[in-house]
Amino acid sequence: MTPRLLQVDNFTPTRRTPWGGTRIAGDLKRELLPGEVGRVVGESWEFSVEPDFPSRLLDGSGSLASWIDSAREAILGREGDDGRASTALLVKLLDTSDELSVQIHPSDGDPTVREGESGKPECWYIVAAEPGAGVYLGLAEGVTREALGDALRHGADITAMLGFVPVSAGDFVLIEAGTAHAIGRGLTLVEPQRVQPGCRGLTYRYWDWNRRYDAAGRTDPEGHPRALHVDEALAVTRWDAPRGAALLERCLVRAGSPELRSAPTWTPLCGRDGGLPSEHLHVARLHGTGAFDLPDWDSLRAVTVVDGSLVIDGVTVARGQTCALPARPAARRATLDRAHAIVSAAY
């Protein structure tokens, strides 16, 4: 089966992402959407079977979900071997002009996860970063459940209780269940996630920087705060997890800026057979110029191009586009033209 290009403007409304920036429409997708330059876009759901923001095929022939249904075995490969009706993969582009709320996700087996709900393993590949930009990952050394809970319930600023990690283009961050995290301002990134098909991925919000919003989602000191889930977030936090440098050893890859004119290079970022260990997500970076035989993952993949272009089986994927690459046939050759792409799959 041939790859299928997906719609390029599956954007969330600004009231949902008041922290959004202008680089998705104004830079990454500038050539695809010339009339949208300057538009504020926080999230672009590039590859999604989620009912809230489902991806559609670029040619207008239907949704990503219905295409998967049309030939499930050939499209899903081993991802469908456990009886899944669809893919567990979700891929977004994010662009930030302000910090996102501090969040945490439970594991699938956590007691807080009920029927119809799912954990939400995720990772971030940094496409662009303003000077001084970073992410918040884990808790600072010495922070206890009691101290953090007391600060949150009294509306205190908890910035000093979080681990801040400066990042730059080419960095990759794997978010483990039970780890507090937040994306900082001035970042553009690819966010692969895994959500069990037919389930709602759970996110508990620790803190939202004491911001308030009006009915349109704009920050407003006279508005209302976003709902928090302090008790749930504290309950699923892994208090015995590594912090500081020990946490970064298992969660951070600094792959560096790619050389786009050199021969194609494949860099595993996370998975079961290379990069950071992950039982949920399989992610790699592909960049350079020339022909490259893609590894056989025997699973449905999302190929998100963030620079240059590449061609797979006669299908050109341009900058700012994502294609759905079926599991079968296994042999796939990509021809890269100064390309920089992230390849993602779910286990």
Short mmCIF file of C-alpha atoms in Angstrom, two decimals:
data_model
loop_
_atom_site.label_atom_id
_atom_site.label_comp_id
_atom_site.label_asym_id
_atom_site.label_seq_id
_atom_site.Cartn_x
_atom_site.Cartn_y
_atom_site.Cartn_z
CA MET A 1 0.00 0.00 0.00
CA THR A 2 1.20 3.50 -0.76
CA PRO A 3 1.73 6.24 1.83
CA ARG A 4 -1.08 8.74 2.28
CA LEU A 5 -0.61 12.46 2.85
CA LEU A 6 -2.68 13.96 5.65
CA GLN A 7 -4.39 17.34 5.91
CA VAL A 8 -2.05 20.17 6.80
CA ASP A 9 -4.39 22.44 8.80
CA ASN A 10 -5.86 20.28 11.56
CA PHE A 11 -5.41 23.10 14.08
CA THR A 12 -6.92 23.44 17.54
CA PRO A 13 -8.83 26.66 18.31
CA THR A 14 -6.86 29.40 20.05
CA ARG A 15 -9.12 29.28 23.11
CA ARG A 16 -7.76 25.78 23.74
CA THR A 17 -4.11 26.82 23.29
CA PRO A 18 -3.76 30.43 24.53
CA TRP A 19 0.00 29.87 24.72
CA GLY A 20 0.31 29.31 20.94
CA GLY A 21 2.76 31.04 18.62
CA THR A 22 2.95 31.87 14.91
CA ARG A 23 5.70 29.55 13.65
CA ILE A 24 3.55 26.58 12.62
CA ALA A 25 1.51 28.53 10.08
CA GLY A 26 4.10 31.24 9.46
CA ASP A 27 7.20 29.09 9.09
CA LEU A 28 6.79 25.30 8.99
CA LYS A 29 3.68 25.40 6.80
CA ARG A 30 4.30 28.73 5.09
CA GLU A 31 4.51 27.24 1.58
CA LEU A 32 1.49 25.00 2.18
CA LEU A 33 -0.75 27.71 3.67
CA PRO A 34 0.43 31.08 2.31
CA GLY A 35 -2.77 32.77 3.40
CA GLU A 36 -2.30 31.76 7.04
CA VAL A 37 1.00 33.54 7.75
CA GLY A 38 0.65 35.34 11.07
CA ARG A 39 -2.07 33.03 12.37
CA VAL A 40 -1.61 31.93 15.98
CA VAL A 41 -1.54 28.12 16.16
CA GLY A 42 -0.60 26.26 19.32
CA GLU A 43 -1.27 22.73 18.11
CA SER A 44 -1.51 21.03 14.75
CA TRP A 45 -2.81 17.47 15.07
CA GLU A 46 -0.73 15.94 12.30
CA PHE A 47 -1.65 12.28 12.74
CA SER A 48 -4.78 11.54 14.74
CA VAL A 49 -7.68 9.11 15.01
CA GLU A 50 -8.93 10.95 18.09
CA PRO A 51 -12.60 11.95 17.71
CA ASP A 52 -11.99 15.56 18.83
CA PHE A 53 -9.44 16.37 16.11
CA PRO A 54 -9.32 13.49 13.61
CA SER A 55 -6.92 13.65 10.67
CA ARG A 56 -8.32 13.49 7.16
CA LEU A 57 -6.54 12.35 4.03
CA LEU A 58 -5.22 15.27 2.00
CA ASP A 59 -7.02 14.14 -1.17
CA GLY A 60 -10.39 14.44 0.60
CA SER A 61 -11.24 10.75 0.28
CA GLY A 62 -11.93 10.21 3.97
CA SER A 63 -10.46 10.14 7.43
CA LEU A 64 -7.26 8.50 8.62
CA ALA A 65 -9.38 6.21 10.80
CA SER A 66 -11.57 5.03 7.90
CA TRP A 67 -8.52 4.42 5.72
CA ILE A 68 -7.03 2.21 8.45
CA ASP A 69 -10.33 0.31 8.64
CA SER A 70 -10.18 -0.37 4.90
CA ALA A 71 -7.10 -2.61 5.18
CA ARG A 72 -6.30 -2.97 8.85
CA GLU A 73 -3.80 -5.84 8.64
CA ALA A 74 -1.66 -4.32 5.89
CA ILE A 75 -1.74 -0.84 7.41
CA LEU A 76 -1.27 -1.60 11.12
CA GLY A 77 1.10 -4.58 10.91
CA ARG A 78 2.11 -5.81 14.34
CA GLU A 79 0.27 -2.92 15.98
CA GLY A 80 -2.94 -4.75 15.11
CA ASP A 81 -1.75 -8.15 16.33
CA ASP A 82 -3.18 -7.59 19.82
CA GLY A 83 -6.66 -6.97 18.43
CA ARG A 84 -6.47 -3.18 18.29
CA ALA A 85 -9.13 -1.70 16.06
CA SER A 86 -6.93 1.25 15.12
CA THR A 87 -3.60 2.89 15.82
CA ALA A 88 -2.52 4.10 19.24
CA LEU A 89 -0.28 6.77 17.71
CA LEU A 90 -1.00 10.49 17.95
CA VAL A 91 1.43 13.08 16.56
CA LYS A 92 1.18 16.84 17.01
CA LEU A 93 3.21 19.90 16.14
CA LEU A 94 3.36 22.45 18.97
CA ASP A 95 4.54 26.06 18.99
CA THR A 96 4.69 28.11 22.18
CA SER A 97 4.79 31.80 23.02
CA ASP A 98 4.20 31.11 26.72
CA GLU A 99 4.63 28.25 29.17
CA LEU A 100 2.16 25.38 29.08
CA SER A 101 0.57 24.17 32.29
CA VAL A 102 2.52 21.75 34.49
CA GLN A 103 1.03 18.31 33.84
CA ILE A 104 1.46 14.65 34.60
CA HIS A 105 0.17 11.42 33.04
CA PRO A 106 -0.58 8.17 34.88
CA SER A 107 0.56 4.77 33.66
CA ASP A 108 -2.01 2.47 32.06
CA GLY A 109 -2.16 0.30 35.17
CA ASP A 110 -2.60 3.09 37.67
CA PRO A 111 -5.68 2.75 39.94
CA THR A 112 -6.91 6.17 38.78
CA VAL A 113 -7.27 4.90 35.19
CA ARG A 114 -10.80 3.63 34.59
CA GLU A 115 -12.37 1.74 31.73
CA GLY A 116 -12.32 3.87 28.59
CA GLU A 117 -9.26 5.80 29.80
CA SER A 118 -5.58 5.46 28.98
CA GLY A 119 -2.18 6.58 30.08
CA LYS A 120 -0.47 8.98 27.69
CA PRO A 121 3.23 8.30 27.13
CA GLU A 122 4.74 11.08 25.05
CA CYS A 123 7.97 12.63 23.85
CA TRP A 124 9.20 15.90 22.39
CA TYR A 125 11.56 16.50 19.49
CA ILE A 126 12.72 20.11 19.47
CA VAL A 127 12.55 21.63 15.98
CA ALA A 128 13.40 25.21 16.97
CA ALA A 129 14.20 26.98 20.23
CA GLU A 130 14.62 30.63 21.10
CA PRO A 131 17.70 31.55 23.18
CA GLY A 132 17.21 30.50 26.80
CA ALA A 133 14.19 28.30 26.05
CA GLY A 134 13.69 25.09 27.95
CA VAL A 135 11.32 22.53 29.38
CA TYR A 136 10.31 21.66 32.92
CA LEU A 137 10.99 18.03 33.70
CA GLY A 138 10.55 16.29 37.03
CA LEU A 139 10.90 17.78 40.49
CA ALA A 140 13.85 19.54 42.06
CA GLU A 141 15.96 17.65 44.57
CA GLY A 142 14.42 17.54 48.04
CA VAL A 143 10.84 18.42 47.04
CA THR A 144 8.41 16.27 49.03
CA ARG A 145 4.78 15.40 48.43
CA GLU A 146 3.76 17.38 51.49
CA ALA A 147 5.66 20.53 50.49
CA LEU A 148 4.44 20.49 46.90
CA GLY A 149 0.85 19.74 47.90
CA ASP A 150 0.83 22.57 50.42
CA ALA A 151 2.25 25.03 47.87
CA LEU A 152 -0.30 24.04 45.23
CA ARG A 153 -3.28 24.27 47.56
CA HIS A 154 -2.23 27.76 48.62
CA GLY A 155 -1.71 29.01 45.06
CA ALA A 156 2.03 29.49 45.50
CA ASP A 157 4.52 29.78 42.65
CA ILE A 158 6.11 26.32 42.32
CA THR A 159 8.67 27.16 39.63
CA ALA A 160 11.58 26.56 42.01
CA MET A 161 10.20 23.10 42.81
CA LEU A 162 10.48 21.97 39.18
CA GLY A 163 13.51 20.82 37.22
CA PHE A 164 14.29 23.24 34.36
CA VAL A 165 16.21 21.90 31.36
CA PRO A 166 17.51 24.29 28.66
CA VAL A 167 16.97 22.78 25.21
CA SER A 168 17.98 23.54 21.64
CA ALA A 169 17.08 22.29 18.16
CA GLY A 170 17.73 18.56 17.82
CA ASP A 171 17.09 17.69 21.46
CA PHE A 172 14.71 14.85 22.30
CA VAL A 173 12.86 14.39 25.60
CA LEU A 174 11.02 11.23 26.65
CA ILE A 175 8.29 11.77 29.25
CA GLU A 176 7.76 8.81 31.55
CA ALA A 177 4.49 8.18 33.37
CA GLY A 178 4.43 9.84 36.77
CA THR A 179 6.82 12.64 35.75
CA ALA A 180 5.74 16.27 36.14
CA HIS A 181 6.45 18.22 32.96
CA ALA A 182 5.75 21.43 31.08
CA ILE A 183 6.86 22.90 27.77
CA GLY A 184 8.40 26.34 28.10
CA ARG A 185 7.94 29.35 25.86
CA GLY A 186 9.76 29.89 22.58
CA LEU A 187 9.72 26.29 21.37
CA THR A 188 8.54 24.50 18.23
CA LEU A 189 8.41 20.73 18.55
CA VAL A 190 7.04 17.42 17.30
CA GLU A 191 5.09 15.56 19.99
CA PRO A 192 4.45 11.84 19.39
CA GLN A 193 2.05 10.32 21.94
CA ARG A 194 0.48 6.93 22.57
CA VAL A 195 -3.21 6.73 23.51
CA GLN A 196 -5.00 3.38 23.57
CA PRO A 197 -7.54 3.26 20.70
CA GLY A 198 -11.06 4.14 21.77
CA CYS A 199 -9.84 5.57 25.07
CA ARG A 200 -9.31 9.06 26.45
CA GLY A 201 -5.71 9.86 27.31
CA LEU A 202 -5.48 11.13 30.88
CA THR A 203 -3.72 14.37 31.78
CA TYR A 204 -3.72 15.78 35.30
CA ARG A 205 -2.89 19.46 35.60
CA TYR A 206 -0.69 20.36 38.56
CA TRP A 207 -0.42 24.10 38.03
CA ASP A 208 -1.06 26.75 35.40
CA TRP A 209 1.25 29.55 36.52
CA ASN A 210 -1.68 31.19 38.39
CA ARG A 211 -3.08 32.48 35.10
CA ARG A 212 -6.71 33.46 34.48
CA TYR A 213 -8.61 33.48 31.19
CA ASP A 214 -11.63 35.13 29.62
CA ALA A 215 -14.37 33.23 27.77
CA ALA A 216 -12.35 33.31 24.53
CA GLY A 217 -9.32 31.72 26.21
CA ARG A 218 -7.23 34.90 26.40
CA THR A 219 -5.29 35.66 29.56
CA ASP A 220 -7.26 38.06 31.72
CA PRO A 221 -6.48 38.93 35.38
CA GLU A 222 -10.23 39.28 35.95
CA GLY A 223 -11.05 35.94 34.31
CA HIS A 224 -11.27 32.39 35.61
CA PRO A 225 -8.44 29.93 36.28
CA ARG A 226 -8.22 26.61 34.46
CA ALA A 227 -9.31 23.53 36.35
CA LEU A 228 -6.51 21.81 38.26
CA HIS A 229 -6.25 18.19 39.40
CA VAL A 230 -3.94 18.55 42.38
CA ASP A 231 -4.96 15.43 44.32
CA GLU A 232 -4.89 13.21 41.23
CA ALA A 233 -1.53 14.63 40.10
CA LEU A 234 0.07 14.10 43.50
CA ALA A 235 -1.29 10.56 43.64
CA VAL A 236 0.30 9.44 40.36
CA THR A 237 3.64 11.22 40.83
CA ARG A 238 6.59 8.85 41.09
CA TRP A 239 8.17 10.24 44.22
CA ASP A 240 11.03 7.73 44.11
CA ALA A 241 11.96 8.54 40.50
CA PRO A 242 15.42 9.92 39.67
CA ARG A 243 15.83 13.69 39.66
CA GLY A 244 18.33 16.12 38.23
CA ALA A 245 21.17 14.62 36.20
CA ALA A 246 20.01 11.05 36.89
CA LEU A 247 16.62 11.82 35.34
CA LEU A 248 18.17 13.41 32.27
CA GLU A 249 20.28 10.32 31.62
CA ARG A 250 17.11 8.31 30.99
CA CYS A 251 14.96 11.04 29.42
CA LEU A 252 17.16 13.28 27.23
CA VAL A 253 19.01 12.85 23.93
CA ARG A 254 20.95 15.80 22.51
CA ALA A 255 21.09 14.76 18.86
CA GLY A 256 22.25 18.17 17.62
CA SER A 257 21.26 20.09 14.51
CA PRO A 258 21.11 17.82 11.45
CA GLU A 259 23.32 18.26 8.39
CA LEU A 260 20.88 18.31 5.49
CA ARG A 261 23.33 18.18 2.56
CA SER A 262 25.18 15.07 3.74
CA ALA A 263 24.28 11.43 3.05
CA PRO A 264 21.08 10.26 4.77
CA THR A 265 21.44 9.59 8.50
CA TRP A 266 19.04 7.58 10.67
CA THR A 267 19.11 8.31 14.41
CA PRO A 268 17.02 6.16 16.80
CA LEU A 269 15.58 8.38 19.54
CA CYS A 270 13.48 5.94 21.57
CA GLY A 271 12.05 2.45 21.34
CA ARG A 272 12.80 -1.19 22.08
CA ASP A 273 15.80 -1.47 19.79
CA GLY A 274 17.70 1.81 20.01
CA GLY A 275 17.70 5.24 21.59
CA LEU A 276 16.09 5.76 24.98
CA PRO A 277 14.24 2.63 26.17
CA SER A 278 10.47 2.86 25.63
CA GLU A 279 7.79 0.17 25.66
CA HIS A 280 5.22 2.52 24.14
CA LEU A 281 6.77 4.71 21.43
CA HIS A 282 9.20 4.12 18.58
CA VAL A 283 10.73 7.35 17.27
CA ALA A 284 13.69 8.11 14.99
CA ARG A 285 15.13 11.06 13.09
CA LEU A 286 15.97 10.89 9.39
CA HIS A 287 17.92 13.65 7.65
CA GLY A 288 20.19 14.38 4.72
CA THR A 289 20.17 14.06 0.93
CA GLY A 290 20.01 10.89 -1.16
CA ALA A 291 18.35 7.47 -1.12
CA PHE A 292 17.73 5.56 2.11
CA ASP A 293 16.10 2.20 2.81
CA LEU A 294 13.77 2.62 5.76
CA PRO A 295 14.02 0.02 8.55
CA ASP A 296 11.11 -2.42 8.73
CA TRP A 297 9.13 -1.62 11.89
CA ASP A 298 6.12 -3.72 10.81
CA SER A 299 3.82 -1.00 12.12
CA LEU A 300 1.97 2.06 10.88
CA ARG A 301 4.27 5.08 10.95
CA ALA A 302 3.84 8.82 10.81
CA VAL A 303 6.53 10.63 8.83
CA THR A 304 6.60 14.32 9.75
CA VAL A 305 8.87 16.52 7.62
CA VAL A 306 10.15 19.68 9.31
CA ASP A 307 12.62 20.75 6.62
CA GLY A 308 13.31 19.95 2.97
CA SER A 309 11.31 17.14 1.40
CA LEU A 310 11.38 13.42 0.79
CA VAL A 311 9.71 10.97 -1.59
CA ILE A 312 8.43 7.52 -0.56
CA ASP A 313 6.86 5.26 -3.19
CA GLY A 314 6.25 8.23 -5.48
CA VAL A 315 4.61 10.34 -2.75
CA THR A 316 6.34 13.65 -2.00
CA VAL A 317 6.19 14.81 1.60
CA ALA A 318 7.05 18.50 1.82
CA ARG A 319 8.09 20.67 4.73
CA GLY A 320 5.24 20.95 7.21
CA GLN A 321 3.50 17.79 5.97
CA THR A 322 2.91 14.40 7.57
CA CYS A 323 2.23 11.16 5.75
CA ALA A 324 0.84 7.87 7.04
CA LEU A 325 3.19 5.06 6.03
CA PRO A 326 1.55 1.60 6.11
CA ALA A 327 3.32 -1.31 7.76
CA ARG A 328 3.32 -3.37 4.57
CA PRO A 329 5.02 -3.88 2.25
CA ALA A 330 8.08 -3.91 4.50
CA ALA A 331 10.59 -2.66 1.90
CA ARG A 332 10.44 1.13 1.59
CA ARG A 333 12.97 3.47 0.04
CA ALA A 334 12.96 7.20 0.75
CA THR A 335 14.69 9.75 -1.46
CA LEU A 336 15.67 12.79 0.57
CA ASP A 337 16.25 16.34 -0.65
CA ARG A 338 17.85 18.24 2.23
CA ALA A 339 15.23 16.57 4.39
CA HIS A 340 14.74 16.58 8.14
CA ALA A 341 11.97 14.27 9.34
CA ILE A 342 10.68 12.52 12.44
CA VAL A 343 9.37 8.97 12.04
CA SER A 344 6.99 7.79 14.79
CA ALA A 345 5.09 4.62 15.66
CA ALA A 346 3.30 3.16 18.68
CA TYR A 347 3.84 -0.28 20.18
#
